[in-house]
Backbone as a printed PyTorch tensor [residue, N CA C, xyz], in Angstrom:
tensor([[[  0.8360,  -1.1770,   0.0000],
         [  0.0000,   0.0000,   0.0000],
         [  0.8850,   1.2460,   0.0000]],

        [[  0.4050,   2.2980,  -0.6540],
         [  1.1660,   3.5430,  -0.7700],
         [  1.2720,   4.2310,   0.5890]],

        [[  2.3630,   4.9460,   0.7510],
         [  2.5260,   5.7030,   1.9900],
         [  1.5980,   6.9040,   1.9710]],

        [[  1.1620,   7.3050,   3.1350],
         [  0.2460,   8.4310,   3.2520],
         [  1.0100,   9.7280,   3.0070]],

        [[  0.5080,  10.5260,   2.0740],
         [  1.1570,  11.7790,   1.7160],
         [  0.3690,  12.9790,   2.2200]],

        [[ -0.8920,  12.7740,   2.5300],
         [ -1.7430,  13.8810,   2.9410],
         [ -1.7180,  14.0440,   4.4580]],

        [[ -1.7090,  15.2790,   4.8840],
         [ -1.8210,  15.5430,   6.3190],
         [ -3.2460,  15.9750,   6.6650]],

        [[ -4.1680,  15.8040,   5.7000],
         [ -5.5650,  16.1790,   5.9130],
         [ -6.3070,  15.0890,   6.6710]],

        [[ -7.3680,  15.5060,   7.3450],
         [ -8.2280,  14.5890,   8.0840],
         [ -9.5730,  14.5380,   7.3600]],

        [[-10.0910,  13.3320,   7.1670],
         [-11.3590,  13.1700,   6.4600],
         [-12.4900,  13.8210,   7.2360]],

        [[-13.2730,  14.6230,   6.5180],
         [-14.4560,  15.2420,   7.1130],
         [-15.6440,  14.3090,   6.9420]],

        [[-15.7190,  13.6470,   5.8030],
         [-16.7990,  12.7040,   5.5300],
         [-16.1900,  11.3670,   5.1080]],

        [[-15.7250,  10.5590,   6.0550],
         [-15.0510,   9.2950,   5.7270],
         [-15.9160,   8.3380,   4.9100]],

        [[-17.2260,   8.3810,   5.0930],
         [-18.0970,   7.4900,   4.3270],
         [-18.0520,   7.8420,   2.8370]],

        [[-17.8660,   9.1030,   2.5210],
         [-17.7220,   9.5150,   1.1200],
         [-16.4440,   8.9380,   0.5410]],

        [[-15.3830,   8.9850,   1.3020],
         [-14.0990,   8.4520,   0.8450],
         [-14.2180,   6.9600,   0.5950]],

        [[-14.8430,   6.2390,   1.5100],
         [-15.0190,   4.7880,   1.3500],
         [-15.8210,   4.4720,   0.0990]],

        [[-16.9010,   5.2170,  -0.1140],
         [-17.7540,   4.9770,  -1.2770],
         [-16.9820,   5.1950,  -2.5760]],

        [[-16.2300,   6.2720,  -2.6300],
         [-15.4720,   6.5830,  -3.8470],
         [-14.3430,   5.5740,  -4.0510]],

        [[-13.6520,   5.1940,  -2.9860],
         [-12.5390,   4.2450,  -3.1010],
         [-12.9810,   2.9130,  -3.6950]],

        [[-14.1980,   2.4930,  -3.4020],
         [-14.7040,   1.2200,  -3.9200],
         [-14.7880,   1.2290,  -5.4440]],

        [[-15.0020,   2.3950,  -6.0220],
         [-15.2100,   2.4980,  -7.4630],
         [-14.0330,   3.0960,  -8.2270]],

        [[-12.9610,   3.4200,  -7.5190],
         [-11.7910,   3.9880,  -8.1850],
         [-11.0780,   2.9080,  -8.9920]],

        [[-10.6730,   3.2360, -10.2110],
         [ -9.9060,   2.2610, -11.0060],
         [ -8.5390,   1.9940, -10.3750]],

        [[ -7.9670,   0.8580, -10.7140],
         [ -6.6290,   0.5010, -10.2630],
         [ -5.6160,   1.4700, -10.8730]],

        [[ -4.4870,   1.6570, -10.1990],
         [ -3.4530,   2.5780, -10.6810],
         [ -2.9620,   2.2030, -12.0810]],

        [[ -2.8200,   0.9160, -12.3440],
         [ -2.3570,   0.4780, -13.6680],
         [ -3.3380,   0.9000, -14.7570]],

        [[ -4.6250,   0.8190, -14.4680],
         [ -5.6330,   1.2290, -15.4390],
         [ -5.6350,   2.7420, -15.6290]],

        [[ -5.4380,   3.4730, -14.5450],
         [ -5.3210,   4.9350, -14.6410],
         [ -4.1420,   5.2910, -15.5450]],

        [[ -3.0280,   4.6060, -15.3630],
         [ -1.8320,   4.8820, -16.1640],
         [ -2.0890,   4.6060, -17.6440]],

        [[ -2.8470,   3.5550, -17.9630],
         [ -3.1820,   3.2550, -19.3520],
         [ -3.9940,   4.3840, -19.9780]],

        [[ -4.9470,   4.9010, -19.2260],
         [ -5.7720,   6.0040, -19.7360],
         [ -4.9260,   7.2580, -19.9330]],

        [[ -4.0340,   7.5340, -18.9860],
         [ -3.1390,   8.6890, -19.1150],
         [ -2.3020,   8.5610, -20.3890]],

        [[ -1.7520,   7.4060, -20.6280],
         [ -0.9300,   7.1810, -21.8210],
         [ -1.7680,   7.3380, -23.0880]],

        [[ -2.9790,   6.8120, -23.0690],
         [ -3.8980,   6.9320, -24.1980],
         [ -4.1150,   8.4070, -24.5430]],

        [[ -4.3730,   9.2220, -23.5250],
         [ -4.6210,  10.6470, -23.7670],
         [ -3.3460,  11.4010, -24.1240]],

        [[ -2.2070,  10.9500, -23.6540],
         [ -0.9480,  11.5790, -24.0660],
         [ -0.7570,  11.4210, -25.5680]],

        [[ -1.1110,  10.2620, -26.0950],
         [ -1.0000,  10.0420, -27.5300],
         [ -1.9720,  10.9730, -28.2650]],

        [[ -3.1640,  11.1640, -27.7120],
         [ -4.1380,  12.0610, -28.3340],
         [ -3.7300,  13.5240, -28.2210]],

        [[ -2.9110,  13.8440, -27.2480],
         [ -2.5550,  15.2410, -26.9620],
         [ -1.4730,  15.7520, -27.9010]],

        [[ -1.6530,  15.5130, -29.1730],
         [ -0.7050,  15.9620, -30.1780],
         [ -1.5090,  16.3940, -31.4060]],

        [[ -1.2510,  17.5890, -31.8800],
         [ -2.0140,  18.1580, -32.9980],
         [ -1.9480,  17.2860, -34.2500]],

        [[ -0.7850,  16.7900, -34.5680],
         [ -0.6390,  15.9530, -35.7630],
         [ -1.4490,  14.6740, -35.6360]],

        [[ -1.3390,  14.0110, -34.4860],
         [ -2.0800,  12.7580, -34.3070],
         [ -3.5860,  12.9990, -34.3230]],

        [[ -4.0250,  14.1150, -33.7500],
         [ -5.4620,  14.4260, -33.7880],
         [ -5.9240,  14.6760, -35.2210]],

        [[ -5.1190,  15.3650, -35.9870],
         [ -5.4760,  15.6030, -37.3850],
         [ -5.5780,  14.2860, -38.1430]],

        [[ -4.6730,  13.3660, -37.8650],
         [ -4.7260,  12.0450, -38.4990],
         [ -6.0110,  11.3250, -38.0870]],

        [[ -6.3390,  11.3640, -36.8110],
         [ -7.5570,  10.6970, -36.3480],
         [ -8.8030,  11.2960, -36.9870]],

        [[ -8.8570,  12.6230, -37.0810],
         [-10.0160,  13.2510, -37.7240],
         [-10.0930,  12.8740, -39.2030]],

        [[ -8.9520,  12.7510, -39.8710],
         [ -8.9510,  12.3060, -41.2630],
         [ -9.4890,  10.8790, -41.3660]],

        [[ -8.9970,  10.0060, -40.4860],
         [ -9.4190,   8.5990, -40.5220],
         [-10.8610,   8.4220, -40.0720]],

        [[-11.3660,   9.3820, -39.3370],
         [-12.7900,   9.3640, -38.9630],
         [-13.6580,   9.4720, -40.2180]],

        [[-13.1270,  10.1900, -41.2190],
         [-13.8720,  10.3900, -42.4650],
         [-13.7110,   9.2390, -43.4420]],

        [[-12.4800,   8.6880, -43.5080],
         [-12.2130,   7.6630, -44.5250],
         [-10.9390,   6.8970, -44.2050]],

        [[-10.9520,   5.6190, -44.4920],
         [ -9.7500,   4.7950, -44.4050],
         [ -8.7470,   5.3400, -45.4300]],

        [[ -7.4790,   5.4510, -45.0030],
         [ -6.4660,   6.0430, -45.8890],
         [ -5.1300,   5.3340, -45.7330]],

        [[ -4.2670,   5.4690, -46.7510],
         [ -2.9020,   4.9570, -46.6560],
         [ -1.9880,   6.0890, -46.1590]],

        [[ -0.8170,   5.7130, -45.6790],
         [  0.1140,   6.6840, -45.0930],
         [  0.5090,   7.7660, -46.0920]],

        [[  0.7190,   7.3920, -47.3360],
         [  1.1060,   8.3680, -48.3500],
         [  0.0520,   9.4370, -48.5630]],

        [[ -1.2110,   9.0190, -48.6080],
         [ -2.2940,   9.9830, -48.7920],
         [ -2.4630,  10.8720, -47.5510]],

        [[ -2.2820,  10.3010, -46.3760],
         [ -2.3450,  11.1060, -45.1500],
         [ -1.2310,  12.1450, -45.1730]],

        [[ -0.0470,  11.7410, -45.6290],
         [  1.0910,  12.6640, -45.7080],
         [  0.7750,  13.8360, -46.6330]],

        [[  0.1780,  13.5490, -47.7810],
         [ -0.1950,  14.6140, -48.7200],
         [ -1.2530,  15.5140, -48.0880]],

        [[ -2.2740,  14.9200, -47.4890],
         [ -3.3500,  15.6820, -46.8630],
         [ -2.8150,  16.6430, -45.8070]],

        [[ -1.9000,  16.1750, -44.9850],
         [ -1.4000,  16.9760, -43.8700],
         [ -0.1120,  17.7250, -44.2000]],

        [[  0.3610,  17.6120, -45.4500],
         [  1.5930,  18.2620, -45.8880],
         [  2.7630,  17.8700, -44.9930]],

        [[  2.9490,  16.5600, -44.8690],
         [  4.0190,  15.9940, -44.0440],
         [  4.7740,  14.9520, -44.8670]],

        [[  5.9080,  14.5120, -44.3640],
         [  6.6130,  13.4120, -45.0200],
         [  5.9140,  12.1030, -44.6680]],

        [[  6.0290,  11.1460, -45.5620],
         [  5.4410,   9.8290, -45.3070],
         [  6.0880,   9.1950, -44.0760]],

        [[  7.3730,   9.4140, -43.9160],
         [  8.1030,   8.8760, -42.7640],
         [  7.5400,   9.4220, -41.4490]],

        [[  7.2820,  10.7310, -41.4080],
         [  6.7390,  11.3440, -40.1850],
         [  5.3410,  10.8070, -39.8860]],

        [[  4.5400,  10.6570, -40.9210],
         [  3.1910,  10.1180, -40.7450],
         [  3.2650,   8.6700, -40.2690]],

        [[  4.1380,   7.8780, -40.8640],
         [  4.2760,   6.4680, -40.4800],
         [  4.6690,   6.3310, -39.0120]],

        [[  5.5360,   7.2130, -38.5500],
         [  5.9410,   7.1990, -37.1410],
         [  4.7260,   7.4460, -36.2370]],

        [[  3.9130,   8.4260, -36.5880],
         [  2.7160,   8.7310, -35.7910],
         [  1.7100,   7.5780, -35.8490]],

        [[  1.5520,   7.0040, -37.0220],
         [  0.6100,   5.8880, -37.1760],
         [  1.0220,   4.6970, -36.3190]],

        [[  2.3110,   4.4170, -36.2590],
         [  2.7880,   3.2930, -35.4450],
         [  2.4660,   3.5250, -33.9700]],

        [[  2.6690,   4.7410, -33.5100],
         [  2.3800,   5.0460, -32.1150],
         [  0.8810,   4.8870, -31.8200]],

        [[  0.0500,   5.3700, -32.7140],
         [ -1.4000,   5.2820, -32.5100],
         [ -1.8870,   3.8350, -32.6250]],

        [[ -1.2380,   3.0670, -33.4710],
         [ -1.6100,   1.6490, -33.5880],
         [ -1.2600,   0.8960, -32.3060]],

        [[ -0.1170,   1.2110, -31.7250],
         [  0.2810,   0.5780, -30.4620],
         [ -0.6820,   0.8940, -29.3270]],

        [[ -1.3480,   2.0430, -29.4050],
         [ -2.3110,   2.4350, -28.3670],
         [ -3.7380,   2.0230, -28.7300]],

        [[ -3.8870,   1.2380, -29.7930],
         [ -5.1970,   0.7330, -30.2350],
         [ -6.1650,   1.8600, -30.5770]],

        [[ -5.6180,   2.9340, -31.1290],
         [ -6.4650,   4.0310, -31.5920],
         [ -6.7990,   3.8640, -33.0720]],

        [[ -5.8950,   3.2010, -33.7930],
         [ -6.1320,   2.9050, -35.2070],
         [ -5.7710,   1.4470, -35.4780]],

        [[ -6.2070,   0.9640, -36.6260],
         [ -5.8260,  -0.3810, -37.0680],
         [ -5.4170,  -0.3010, -38.5250]],

        [[ -4.7780,  -1.3350, -38.9830],
         [ -4.3100,  -1.3390, -40.3690],
         [ -4.7320,  -2.6310, -41.0520]],

        [[ -4.7960,  -2.5350, -42.3690],
         [ -5.0440,  -3.7250, -43.1850],
         [ -4.2450,  -3.5810, -44.4660]],

        [[ -3.7240,  -4.6960, -44.9330],
         [ -2.9130,  -4.7020, -46.1480],
         [ -3.8080,  -5.0630, -47.3330]],

        [[ -3.6100,  -4.3270, -48.4330],
         [ -4.2830,  -4.6260, -49.6890],
         [ -3.2200,  -4.5450, -50.7740]],

        [[ -2.6540,  -5.6870, -51.1280],
         [ -1.5420,  -5.7190, -52.0740],
         [ -0.3180,  -5.0610, -51.4570]],

        [[  0.2200,  -4.0440, -52.1140],
         [  1.3960,  -3.3470, -51.6020],
         [  1.0250,  -2.2110, -50.6450]],

        [[ -0.2350,  -1.9030, -50.5440],
         [ -0.6730,  -0.7700, -49.7240],
         [ -1.1760,  -1.2140, -48.3630]],

        [[ -0.9260,  -0.3680, -47.3710],
         [ -1.4740,  -0.5740, -46.0340],
         [ -2.4440,   0.5730, -45.7750]],

        [[ -3.6670,   0.2140, -45.4390],
         [ -4.6970,   1.2040, -45.1720],
         [ -4.9550,   1.2830, -43.6760]],

        [[ -5.1860,   2.4930, -43.2070],
         [ -5.4120,   2.7480, -41.7850],
         [ -6.8320,   3.2450, -41.5840]],

        [[ -7.4020,   2.8340, -40.4410],
         [ -8.7370,   3.3010, -40.0560],
         [ -8.7700,   3.3870, -38.5310]],

        [[ -9.8040,   4.0330, -38.0240],
         [ -9.9530,   4.1000, -36.5740],
         [-10.1900,   2.7020, -36.0390]],

        [[ -9.6960,   2.4430, -34.8430],
         [ -9.7840,   1.0970, -34.2760],
         [-11.2270,   0.6690, -34.0490]],

        [[-12.0540,   1.5640, -33.5280],
         [-13.4600,   1.2260, -33.3150],
         [-14.2700,   2.4940, -33.0730]],

        [[-15.5500,   2.3160, -32.8490],
         [-16.4540,   3.4580, -32.6500],
         [-16.1350,   4.2480, -31.3860]],

        [[-15.4500,   3.6340, -30.4240],
         [-15.0920,   4.3720, -29.2080],
         [-14.2010,   5.5650, -29.5310]],

        [[-13.3190,   5.4090, -30.4960],
         [-12.4300,   6.4990, -30.8850],
         [-13.2580,   7.6320, -31.4920]],

        [[-14.2300,   7.2940, -32.3260],
         [-15.1300,   8.3130, -32.8880],
         [-15.8570,   9.0300, -31.7550]],

        [[-16.3560,   8.2630, -30.8030],
         [-17.0750,   8.8650, -29.6620],
         [-16.1850,   9.8290, -28.8930]],

        [[-14.9430,   9.4430, -28.6470],
         [-14.0120,  10.2910, -27.8990],
         [-13.7590,  11.5920, -28.6620]],

        [[-13.5160,  11.4850, -29.9660],
         [-13.2770,  12.6780, -30.7760],
         [-14.4900,  13.6030, -30.7900]],

        [[-15.6640,  13.0160, -30.9830],
         [-16.8840,  13.8270, -31.0300],
         [-17.2040,  14.4590, -29.6820]],

        [[-17.0350,  13.7020, -28.6030],
         [-17.2960,  14.2460, -27.2670],
         [-16.3320,  15.3740, -26.9230]],

        [[-15.0640,  15.2030, -27.2780],
         [-14.0690,  16.2410, -26.9950],
         [-14.4130,  17.5250, -27.7460]],

        [[-14.7600,  17.4020, -29.0250],
         [-15.0940,  18.5900, -29.8170],
         [-16.3750,  19.2330, -29.2960]],

        [[-17.3690,  18.4190, -28.9820],
         [-18.6260,  18.9410, -28.4450],
         [-18.3780,  19.6760, -27.1220]],

        [[-17.5270,  19.1080, -26.2920],
         [-17.2100,  19.7490, -25.0140],
         [-16.5580,  21.1070, -25.2470]],

        [[-15.6200,  21.1680, -26.1710],
         [-14.9230,  22.4290, -26.4150],
         [-15.8610,  23.4810, -27.0060]],

        [[-16.7490,  23.0800, -27.8870],
         [-17.7210,  24.0160, -28.4590],
         [-18.6480,  24.5150, -27.3510]],

        [[-19.1010,  23.6000, -26.5040],
         [-19.9700,  23.9580, -25.3830],
         [-19.2560,  24.9030, -24.4250]],

        [[-17.9690,  24.6120, -24.1470],
         [-17.2000,  25.4320, -23.2140],
         [-17.0060,  26.8410, -23.7490]],

        [[-16.9200,  27.0090, -25.0610],
         [-16.7340,  28.3220, -25.6470],
         [-17.9820,  29.1900, -25.5140]],

        [[-19.1270,  28.5550, -25.2900],
         [-20.3800,  29.3110, -25.1610],
         [-20.4430,  30.0600, -23.8280]],

        [[-19.5900,  29.6930, -22.8840],
         [-19.6480,  30.3080, -21.5500],
         [-18.4640,  31.1630, -21.2780]]])
């Protein structure tokens, strides 16, 4: 168990107990943090928004984003390792798409949140 770092005293210990029962494990928290770190990059977000519209190959993504194919491939590999995108081979070409609908949901929720936040 972790050492106690807080010098605070619980005012409502029953609240703490209730929340602790539902808190994710530290390893799972770390996975989510890493997932969002990968998303926290303008280039990778642009790639995800492109793939939200259509499955594409690395060369076409490079042209779309005005980047080198090598730079795009590096980003795609990182996103594939985090299960944000998937790939499929068709002859000599490798096509990339979003891993699943959860990625679409995350992108849409984030944009909706930011639009909503700008209203206030």
